[in-house]
mmCIF file of C-alpha atoms and ligand atoms in Angstrom:
data_model
loop_
_atom_site.group_PDB
_atom_site.id
_atom_site.type_symbol
_atom_site.label_atom_id
_atom_site.label_comp_id
_atom_site.label_asym_id
_atom_site.label_seq_id
_atom_site.Cartn_x
_atom_site.Cartn_y
_atom_site.Cartn_z
ATOM 1 C CA MET A 1 0.000 0.000 0.000
ATOM 2 C CA ALA A 2 1.261 3.518 -0.857
ATOM 3 C CA ILE A 3 2.486 5.317 2.239
ATOM 4 C CA SER A 4 2.350 9.116 2.251
ATOM 5 C CA GLY A 5 2.379 9.343 -1.536
ATOM 6 C CA LEU A 6 -0.409 11.847 -1.036
ATOM 7 C CA LYS A 7 1.846 14.744 -0.026
ATOM 8 C CA GLY A 8 1.275 17.785 -2.243
ATOM 9 C CA ARG A 9 -1.787 16.247 -3.972
ATOM 10 C CA SER A 10 -5.238 17.769 -4.499
ATOM 11 C CA LEU A 11 -8.589 15.987 -4.166
ATOM 12 C CA LEU A 12 -11.039 17.247 -6.782
ATOM 13 C CA SER A 13 -13.403 14.398 -7.737
ATOM 14 C CA LEU A 14 -11.857 11.316 -6.007
ATOM 15 C CA ARG A 15 -10.467 10.141 -9.377
ATOM 16 C CA GLU A 16 -7.095 11.584 -8.261
ATOM 17 C CA PHE A 17 -6.546 8.946 -5.548
ATOM 18 C CA SER A 18 -6.074 5.222 -6.154
ATOM 19 C CA GLY A 19 -8.051 2.596 -4.236
ATOM 20 C CA ASP A 20 -4.944 1.900 -2.115
ATOM 21 C CA GLU A 21 -4.523 5.603 -1.347
ATOM 22 C CA ILE A 22 -8.172 5.869 -0.317
ATOM 23 C CA ARG A 23 -7.749 2.861 1.991
ATOM 24 C CA GLU A 24 -4.589 4.397 3.439
ATOM 25 C CA LEU A 25 -6.471 7.627 4.120
ATOM 26 C CA LEU A 26 -9.380 5.761 5.746
ATOM 27 C CA ASN A 27 -7.000 3.856 8.001
ATOM 28 C CA ARG A 28 -5.305 7.105 9.003
ATOM 29 C CA ALA A 29 -8.721 8.659 9.715
ATOM 30 C CA ALA A 30 -9.742 5.677 11.887
ATOM 31 C CA ASP A 31 -6.474 6.023 13.823
ATOM 32 C CA LEU A 32 -6.920 9.787 14.238
ATOM 33 C CA LYS A 33 -10.499 9.219 15.418
ATOM 34 C CA GLU A 34 -9.305 6.861 18.136
ATOM 35 C CA ARG A 35 -6.560 9.276 19.213
ATOM 36 C CA SER A 36 -9.029 12.169 19.242
ATOM 37 C CA THR A 37 -11.333 10.202 21.557
ATOM 38 C CA LEU A 38 -8.375 9.677 23.909
ATOM 39 C CA GLY A 39 -7.499 13.381 23.755
ATOM 40 C CA GLN A 40 -4.244 12.593 21.920
ATOM 41 C CA ASN A 41 -4.353 15.025 19.008
ATOM 42 C CA ALA A 42 -0.853 15.592 17.596
ATOM 43 C CA PRO A 43 -0.028 19.059 16.175
ATOM 44 C CA VAL A 44 1.102 17.572 12.851
ATOM 45 C CA LEU A 45 0.229 20.812 11.023
ATOM 46 C CA ALA A 46 1.622 23.278 13.601
ATOM 47 C CA GLY A 47 2.355 26.638 11.992
ATOM 48 C CA LYS A 48 0.325 25.821 8.848
ATOM 49 C CA ASN A 49 -2.511 27.973 7.496
ATOM 50 C CA ILE A 50 -5.618 26.571 5.832
ATOM 51 C CA ALA A 51 -8.119 28.550 3.706
ATOM 52 C CA LEU A 52 -11.768 27.486 3.563
ATOM 53 C CA ILE A 53 -13.632 29.051 0.626
ATOM 54 C CA PHE A 54 -17.437 28.778 0.538
ATOM 55 C CA LEU A 55 -19.271 30.037 -2.543
ATOM 56 C CA LYS A 56 -22.268 27.915 -1.400
ATOM 57 C CA PRO A 57 -23.490 27.601 2.215
ATOM 58 C CA SER A 58 -22.262 24.824 4.519
ATOM 59 C CA CYS A 59 -22.609 23.454 8.035
ATOM 60 C CA ARG A 60 -20.800 20.087 8.184
ATOM 61 C CA THR A 61 -17.954 20.838 5.784
ATOM 62 C CA ARG A 62 -17.201 24.066 7.578
ATOM 63 C CA VAL A 63 -17.206 22.677 11.128
ATOM 64 C CA SER A 64 -15.257 19.589 10.026
ATOM 65 C CA PHE A 65 -12.413 21.493 8.386
ATOM 66 C CA VAL A 66 -12.264 24.128 11.141
ATOM 67 C CA VAL A 67 -12.055 21.598 13.987
ATOM 68 C CA ALA A 68 -9.788 19.246 12.023
ATOM 69 C CA SER A 69 -7.404 22.180 11.430
ATOM 70 C CA THR A 70 -7.438 23.239 15.076
ATOM 71 C CA GLN A 71 -6.892 19.688 16.330
ATOM 72 C CA SER A 72 -3.956 19.371 13.897
ATOM 73 C CA GLY A 73 -2.360 22.559 15.213
ATOM 74 C CA ALA A 74 -3.154 24.634 12.092
ATOM 75 C CA HIS A 75 -5.039 27.903 11.707
ATOM 76 C CA ALA A 76 -8.149 27.922 9.460
ATOM 77 C CA GLU A 77 -9.487 31.099 7.856
ATOM 78 C CA ILE A 78 -12.960 31.203 6.268
ATOM 79 C CA PHE A 79 -13.839 33.117 3.083
ATOM 80 C CA ASN A 80 -17.433 33.489 1.949
ATOM 81 C CA ARG A 81 -18.815 34.379 -1.452
ATOM 82 C CA GLU A 82 -18.846 38.096 -0.782
ATOM 83 C CA ASP A 83 -15.170 38.035 0.290
ATOM 84 C CA ILE A 84 -13.862 36.665 -3.008
ATOM 85 C CA ARG A 85 -15.432 37.924 -6.190
ATOM 86 C CA PHE A 86 -14.394 35.246 -8.661
ATOM 87 C CA GLY A 87 -14.736 36.350 -12.237
ATOM 88 C CA ILE A 88 -16.222 39.716 -11.277
ATOM 89 C CA LYS A 89 -13.237 41.779 -10.286
ATOM 90 C CA GLU A 90 -10.469 39.186 -10.387
ATOM 91 C CA SER A 91 -9.818 35.944 -12.272
ATOM 92 C CA VAL A 92 -9.851 32.508 -10.612
ATOM 93 C CA ARG A 93 -6.208 31.917 -11.538
ATOM 94 C CA ASP A 94 -4.988 35.178 -9.989
ATOM 95 C CA ILE A 95 -6.819 34.548 -6.717
ATOM 96 C CA ALA A 96 -5.544 30.946 -6.712
ATOM 97 C CA ARG A 97 -1.939 32.147 -7.040
ATOM 98 C CA VAL A 98 -2.386 34.587 -4.147
ATOM 99 C CA PHE A 99 -3.851 31.857 -1.930
ATOM 100 C CA GLY A 100 -1.112 29.428 -2.977
ATOM 101 C CA ARG A 101 1.599 31.884 -1.868
ATOM 102 C CA VAL A 102 0.005 32.425 1.534
ATOM 103 C CA PHE A 103 -1.780 29.214 2.538
ATOM 104 C CA ASP A 104 -0.593 25.610 2.893
ATOM 105 C CA GLY A 105 -3.893 24.097 1.699
ATOM 106 C CA VAL A 106 -7.302 25.263 0.454
ATOM 107 C CA MET A 107 -10.763 23.726 0.850
ATOM 108 C CA PHE A 108 -12.970 25.020 -1.963
ATOM 109 C CA ARG A 109 -16.785 24.792 -2.210
ATOM 110 C CA GLY A 110 -18.138 26.202 -5.452
ATOM 111 C CA PHE A 111 -20.356 25.694 -8.460
ATOM 112 C CA GLU A 112 -18.794 24.411 -11.727
ATOM 113 C CA HIS A 113 -16.138 21.732 -11.381
ATOM 114 C CA ALA A 114 -13.939 23.630 -13.842
ATOM 115 C CA THR A 115 -13.522 26.439 -11.291
ATOM 116 C CA VAL A 116 -12.109 24.248 -8.520
ATOM 117 C CA ALA A 117 -9.948 22.439 -11.104
ATOM 118 C CA GLU A 118 -8.544 25.753 -12.368
ATOM 119 C CA PHE A 119 -8.004 26.949 -8.800
ATOM 120 C CA ALA A 120 -6.011 23.781 -8.012
ATOM 121 C CA GLU A 121 -3.956 24.093 -11.194
ATOM 122 C CA TYR A 122 -2.775 27.593 -10.263
ATOM 123 C CA ALA A 123 -2.636 27.421 -6.444
ATOM 124 C CA GLY A 124 0.357 25.063 -6.296
ATOM 125 C CA VAL A 125 -0.749 23.775 -2.856
ATOM 126 C CA PRO A 126 -3.218 20.948 -2.061
ATOM 127 C CA VAL A 127 -6.807 21.914 -2.898
ATOM 128 C CA TRP A 128 -9.712 19.846 -1.543
ATOM 129 C CA ASN A 129 -13.098 20.035 -3.266
ATOM 130 C CA GLY A 130 -15.638 20.595 -0.486
ATOM 131 C CA LEU A 131 -18.531 20.126 -2.980
ATOM 132 C CA CYS A 132 -19.225 21.417 -6.458
ATOM 133 C CA ASP A 133 -22.156 20.838 -8.804
ATOM 134 C CA SER A 134 -20.573 17.587 -10.031
ATOM 135 C CA TYR A 135 -18.677 15.993 -7.102
ATOM 136 C CA HIS A 136 -18.449 15.798 -3.304
ATOM 137 C CA PRO A 137 -15.325 13.734 -2.557
ATOM 138 C CA THR A 138 -14.690 14.886 1.024
ATOM 139 C CA GLN A 139 -18.207 13.653 1.888
ATOM 140 C CA VAL A 140 -17.606 10.284 0.263
ATOM 141 C CA LEU A 141 -14.435 9.715 2.302
ATOM 142 C CA ALA A 142 -16.591 10.035 5.445
ATOM 143 C CA ASP A 143 -19.192 7.710 3.910
ATOM 144 C CA LEU A 144 -16.545 5.060 3.232
ATOM 145 C CA LEU A 145 -15.169 5.324 6.771
ATOM 146 C CA THR A 146 -18.697 4.834 8.160
ATOM 147 C CA LEU A 147 -19.247 1.796 5.920
ATOM 148 C CA GLN A 148 -15.874 0.375 6.984
ATOM 149 C CA GLU A 149 -16.783 0.850 10.661
ATOM 150 C CA ASN A 150 -20.032 -1.046 10.167
ATOM 151 C CA PHE A 151 -19.053 -3.768 7.703
ATOM 152 C CA GLY A 152 -15.246 -3.987 7.616
ATOM 153 C CA ASP A 153 -14.164 -4.782 4.065
ATOM 154 C CA LEU A 154 -15.616 -2.499 1.382
ATOM 155 C CA GLU A 155 -14.973 -4.895 -1.531
ATOM 156 C CA GLY A 156 -18.247 -6.215 -2.893
ATOM 157 C CA LEU A 157 -20.322 -4.297 -0.335
ATOM 158 C CA PRO A 158 -23.831 -3.620 -1.750
ATOM 159 C CA LEU A 159 -24.881 0.039 -1.346
ATOM 160 C CA THR A 160 -28.074 1.645 -2.686
ATOM 161 C CA TYR A 161 -28.101 5.378 -3.416
ATOM 162 C CA VAL A 162 -31.677 6.721 -3.716
ATOM 163 C CA GLY A 163 -32.494 10.035 -5.385
ATOM 164 C CA ASP A 164 -31.177 12.247 -8.192
ATOM 165 C CA GLY A 165 -28.807 9.846 -9.940
ATOM 166 C CA ARG A 166 -27.034 12.598 -11.846
ATOM 167 C CA ASN A 167 -25.990 14.684 -8.881
ATOM 168 C CA ASN A 168 -22.686 15.218 -7.078
ATOM 169 C CA MET A 169 -23.307 12.494 -4.471
ATOM 170 C CA ALA A 170 -24.410 9.763 -6.901
ATOM 171 C CA ILE A 171 -21.484 10.287 -9.270
ATOM 172 C CA THR A 172 -18.847 10.548 -6.534
ATOM 173 C CA LEU A 173 -20.184 7.347 -4.931
ATOM 174 C CA GLY A 174 -19.843 5.804 -8.407
ATOM 175 C CA ILE A 175 -16.179 6.827 -8.552
ATOM 176 C CA ALA A 176 -15.672 5.372 -5.068
ATOM 177 C CA ALA A 177 -17.312 2.118 -6.172
ATOM 178 C CA ALA A 178 -14.868 1.807 -9.058
ATOM 179 C CA LYS A 179 -11.898 2.551 -6.770
ATOM 180 C CA VAL A 180 -12.632 0.345 -3.751
ATOM 181 C CA GLY A 181 -14.983 -2.260 -5.239
ATOM 182 C CA LEU A 182 -18.413 -1.289 -3.931
ATOM 183 C CA ASP A 183 -21.503 -2.897 -5.515
ATOM 184 C CA LEU A 184 -23.356 0.409 -6.038
ATOM 185 C CA ARG A 185 -26.967 0.560 -7.149
ATOM 186 C CA ILE A 186 -28.263 4.002 -8.182
ATOM 187 C CA LEU A 187 -32.045 4.035 -7.707
ATOM 188 C CA SER A 188 -33.559 6.916 -9.701
ATOM 189 C CA PRO A 189 -36.476 7.550 -12.030
ATOM 190 C CA LYS A 190 -35.491 7.470 -15.721
ATOM 191 C CA GLU A 191 -35.527 11.290 -15.942
ATOM 192 C CA LEU A 192 -32.851 11.564 -13.229
ATOM 193 C CA GLN A 193 -30.520 8.750 -14.229
ATOM 194 C CA PRO A 194 -26.897 9.429 -15.192
ATOM 195 C CA ALA A 195 -26.088 9.248 -18.894
ATOM 196 C CA PRO A 196 -24.815 5.723 -19.810
ATOM 197 C CA GLY A 197 -21.438 7.152 -20.864
ATOM 198 C CA VAL A 198 -20.828 8.450 -17.348
ATOM 199 C CA ILE A 199 -21.166 5.004 -15.770
ATOM 200 C CA ASP A 200 -19.184 3.335 -18.575
ATOM 201 C CA GLU A 201 -16.293 5.713 -17.925
ATOM 202 C CA LEU A 202 -16.327 4.840 -14.226
ATOM 203 C CA LEU A 203 -16.282 1.111 -14.853
ATOM 204 C CA VAL A 204 -13.632 1.190 -17.578
ATOM 205 C CA ASN A 205 -11.310 2.631 -14.947
ATOM 206 C CA ARG A 206 -12.319 0.315 -12.111
ATOM 207 C CA GLU A 207 -9.569 -0.895 -9.797
ATOM 208 C CA SER A 208 -11.456 -3.863 -8.373
ATOM 209 C CA GLU A 209 -13.123 -6.817 -10.084
ATOM 210 C CA GLN A 210 -15.917 -6.500 -7.503
ATOM 211 C CA ALA A 211 -16.833 -2.937 -8.528
ATOM 212 C CA ARG A 212 -20.368 -2.648 -9.920
ATOM 213 C CA VAL A 213 -22.585 0.322 -10.749
ATOM 214 C CA LEU A 214 -26.189 -0.563 -11.570
ATOM 215 C CA VAL A 215 -28.665 2.169 -12.526
ATOM 216 C CA THR A 216 -32.328 1.235 -12.102
ATOM 217 C CA ASP A 217 -35.772 2.577 -11.273
ATOM 218 C CA SER A 218 -36.814 -0.706 -9.657
ATOM 219 C CA LEU A 219 -36.912 -0.609 -5.857
ATOM 220 C CA GLU A 220 -36.690 -4.406 -5.677
ATOM 221 C CA GLU A 221 -33.674 -4.639 -7.979
ATOM 222 C CA ALA A 222 -31.834 -1.795 -6.241
ATOM 223 C CA LEU A 223 -32.494 -2.953 -2.687
ATOM 224 C CA ALA A 224 -32.063 -6.751 -2.849
ATOM 225 C CA GLY A 225 -29.278 -7.729 -0.446
ATOM 226 C CA SER A 226 -28.219 -4.141 0.139
ATOM 227 C CA ALA A 227 -26.101 -3.396 3.218
ATOM 228 C CA CYS A 228 -26.763 0.326 3.116
ATOM 229 C CA VAL A 229 -29.442 2.681 1.848
ATOM 230 C CA TYR A 230 -27.986 6.129 1.127
ATOM 231 C CA GLY A 231 -30.112 9.284 0.920
ATOM 232 C CA ASP A 232 -29.617 12.833 -0.307
ATOM 233 C CA VAL A 233 -31.935 15.788 -0.749
ATOM 234 C CA TRP A 234 -33.993 15.630 -3.928
ATOM 235 C CA VAL A 235 -33.050 19.211 -4.821
ATOM 236 C CA SER A 236 -29.376 20.157 -4.637
ATOM 237 C CA MET A 237 -28.102 23.622 -3.760
ATOM 238 C CA GLY A 238 -28.702 26.002 -6.642
ATOM 239 C CA GLU A 239 -31.629 23.977 -8.111
ATOM 240 C CA GLU A 240 -34.370 25.302 -5.814
ATOM 241 C CA ASP A 241 -36.494 26.456 -8.791
ATOM 242 C CA GLN A 242 -36.981 22.754 -9.685
ATOM 243 C CA THR A 243 -38.358 21.735 -6.280
ATOM 244 C CA GLN A 244 -41.920 20.760 -7.264
ATOM 245 C CA GLU A 245 -40.758 18.967 -10.407
ATOM 246 C CA ARG A 246 -38.278 16.881 -8.355
ATOM 247 C CA ILE A 247 -40.911 16.004 -5.756
ATOM 248 C CA ASN A 248 -43.166 14.767 -8.557
ATOM 249 C CA LEU A 249 -40.361 12.586 -9.953
ATOM 250 C CA LEU A 250 -39.066 11.193 -6.656
ATOM 251 C CA ARG A 251 -42.033 10.887 -4.283
ATOM 252 C CA ASP A 252 -42.369 7.122 -4.948
ATOM 253 C CA LEU A 253 -38.759 6.600 -3.829
ATOM 254 C CA LYS A 254 -39.134 8.049 -0.344
ATOM 255 C CA VAL A 255 -37.231 5.791 2.071
ATOM 256 C CA THR A 256 -39.606 4.178 4.570
ATOM 257 C CA ASN A 257 -39.179 1.147 6.829
ATOM 258 C CA ASP A 258 -40.919 -0.886 4.089
ATOM 259 C CA VAL A 259 -38.263 0.240 1.601
ATOM 260 C CA MET A 260 -35.477 -0.637 4.067
ATOM 261 C CA ALA A 261 -37.038 -4.102 4.488
ATOM 262 C CA LEU A 262 -36.658 -4.778 0.743
ATOM 263 C CA SER A 263 -32.965 -5.452 1.379
ATOM 264 C CA GLY A 264 -33.977 -8.689 3.070
ATOM 265 C CA ARG A 265 -31.207 -8.081 5.637
ATOM 266 C CA LYS A 266 -31.472 -7.208 9.296
ATOM 267 C CA ASP A 267 -28.161 -5.325 9.328
ATOM 268 C CA THR A 268 -28.918 -2.806 6.561
ATOM 269 C CA ILE A 269 -27.918 0.688 7.708
ATOM 270 C CA TYR A 270 -29.189 4.092 6.597
ATOM 271 C CA LEU A 271 -26.794 6.882 5.631
ATOM 272 C CA HIS A 272 -27.448 10.445 4.433
ATOM 273 C CA CYS A 273 -24.898 13.138 3.624
ATOM 274 C CA LEU A 274 -27.180 15.758 5.263
ATOM 275 C CA PRO A 275 -28.892 18.177 5.369
ATOM 276 C CA ALA A 276 -32.029 15.977 5.208
ATOM 277 C CA PHE A 277 -35.750 16.557 5.067
ATOM 278 C CA HIS A 278 -37.332 14.036 7.453
ATOM 279 C CA LEU A 279 -39.794 16.217 9.394
ATOM 280 C CA LEU A 280 -41.896 19.230 8.437
ATOM 281 C CA ASP A 281 -39.837 21.373 10.810
ATOM 282 C CA THR A 282 -38.183 23.789 8.399
ATOM 283 C CA GLU A 283 -39.459 26.669 6.267
ATOM 284 C CA THR A 284 -38.814 24.717 3.055
ATOM 285 C CA ALA A 285 -40.552 21.577 4.311
ATOM 286 C CA ARG A 286 -43.590 23.569 5.413
ATOM 287 C CA ALA A 287 -43.785 25.142 1.945
ATOM 288 C CA TYR A 288 -43.403 21.702 0.280
ATOM 289 C CA PRO A 289 -44.949 19.089 2.627
ATOM 290 C CA ASP A 290 -44.023 16.212 0.239
ATOM 291 C CA ILE A 291 -40.334 17.095 0.131
ATOM 292 C CA CYS A 292 -39.136 14.534 2.716
ATOM 293 C CA GLU A 293 -36.833 11.975 1.075
ATOM 294 C CA VAL A 294 -36.878 9.787 4.197
ATOM 295 C CA ASP A 295 -39.399 8.937 6.906
ATOM 296 C CA ASP A 296 -38.530 10.204 10.357
ATOM 297 C CA ASP A 297 -38.892 6.585 11.606
ATOM 298 C CA VAL A 298 -35.937 5.557 9.418
ATOM 299 C CA PHE A 299 -33.870 8.685 10.030
ATOM 300 C CA GLU A 300 -34.223 8.365 13.804
ATOM 301 C CA GLY A 301 -34.371 4.551 13.831
ATOM 302 C CA ASP A 302 -31.791 2.097 15.146
ATOM 303 C CA ARG A 303 -30.447 1.395 11.637
ATOM 304 C CA SER A 304 -29.532 5.058 11.049
ATOM 305 C CA ARG A 305 -25.836 5.995 11.225
ATOM 306 C CA VAL A 306 -26.205 9.545 9.889
ATOM 307 C CA PHE A 307 -24.578 11.306 12.820
ATOM 308 C CA ASP A 308 -21.638 8.861 12.960
ATOM 309 C CA GLN A 309 -21.242 9.650 9.267
ATOM 310 C CA SER A 310 -21.432 13.370 9.961
ATOM 311 C CA GLU A 311 -18.785 13.110 12.705
ATOM 312 C CA ASN A 312 -16.605 11.159 10.289
ATOM 313 C CA ARG A 313 -16.444 14.233 8.057
ATOM 314 C CA MET A 314 -14.107 15.705 10.678
ATOM 315 C CA HIS A 315 -11.848 12.660 11.057
ATOM 316 C CA THR A 316 -11.502 12.163 7.296
ATOM 317 C CA ALA A 317 -10.891 15.893 6.706
ATOM 318 C CA LYS A 318 -8.113 15.697 9.294
ATOM 319 C CA ALA A 319 -6.524 12.670 7.618
ATOM 320 C CA LEU A 320 -6.834 14.336 4.207
ATOM 321 C CA MET A 321 -5.185 17.581 5.321
ATOM 322 C CA GLN A 322 -2.415 15.844 7.261
ATOM 323 C CA LEU A 323 -1.548 13.393 4.474
ATOM 324 C CA THR A 324 -1.627 15.938 1.649
ATOM 325 C CA ILE A 325 0.218 18.703 3.495
ATOM 326 C CA ALA A 326 2.628 16.803 5.759
ATOM 327 C CA GLY A 327 2.689 13.343 4.153
HETATM 328 N N1 CP B 401 -22.876 17.111 3.781
HETATM 329 C C1 CP B 401 -22.434 18.376 3.642
HETATM 330 O O1 CP B 401 -21.556 18.681 2.830
HETATM 331 O O2 CP B 401 -23.024 19.261 4.472
HETATM 332 P P1 CP B 401 -22.857 20.831 4.404
HETATM 333 O O3 CP B 401 -23.466 21.292 3.116
HETATM 334 O O4 CP B 401 -23.607 21.334 5.613
HETATM 335 O O5 CP B 401 -21.398 21.171 4.467
HETATM 336 N N1 NVA B 402 -26.569 17.013 -3.479
HETATM 337 C C1 NVA B 402 -26.515 17.910 -2.334
HETATM 338 C C2 NVA B 402 -25.458 17.473 -1.392
HETATM 339 C C3 NVA B 402 -25.405 18.274 -0.112
HETATM 340 C C4 NVA B 402 -24.300 17.815 0.805
HETATM 341 C C5 NVA B 402 -26.257 19.342 -2.809
HETATM 342 O O1 NVA B 402 -25.422 19.533 -3.700
HETATM 343 O O2 NVA B 402 -26.907 20.240 -2.305
#
């Protein structure tokens, strides 16, 4: 297994890391999690400065990278959309070069993937994609750690993603499947399924014989034998004008205890990247009472691991920053 070959590298879609490098990072994250619980955080990044750029809002990504930086001995500075006016007053490449001269690593949450890719090209320091319209690799690292904690080996593990099959979560889980050998089923209505070429590209580059990516609109086919049902909001950030249309397309795929039971397994867990609609306790949910992608019974039930998964954002962010900055 590669040891510390990650120094100086960026994480933009997850394609950049090999399956072995992902496993190395997950093992480091598990070790850091244990040390953190024992109060044994080592200042591996003492004296380093981390920039966190948010062009879209965030809760988990922000708290994860801030606390992971602090626990590693580094300083994290946050920049919101109004602080950095990409493409309005200054080009992406000029801002990237300024940040690269001053910071040791940059977490970037934006819109088009091309922007974070251009930023990484010019920054000259590790850049970590904290979500764009196409990918969410720092989330998927936490997802894989949570799966590893629950099931051990990831090779051949059946996982069912339910929702918009073209979005950042579905595609990044597909890349992960090809890298570490997951048996991924993407359950989506035909209108929201990824283009066949996208899945073909993932599988051509698979690193494990066990890697599978099935796209289907059949609940039975997607759920049979599944170890994990994975949820996401039906409407991603920036697509709010399509809310009613998405509800109409996805309402039959709401995850209930009956849907969970279709796995035929007693140990099937529920994961969700969050934020989630599971109760009508937010402004958006009150405006769209059918927007919940998961029943509260499942979200709060004993099969749910969503807050372990959320905590794992911090441990995997810490491993990612330490390995790519310090090696
Ligand atoms: N899962 C996730 O990325 O959450 P935030 O949007 O709150 O950062
Ligand atoms: N698909 C969601 C993921 C949120 C973590 C979005 O882009 O809004």
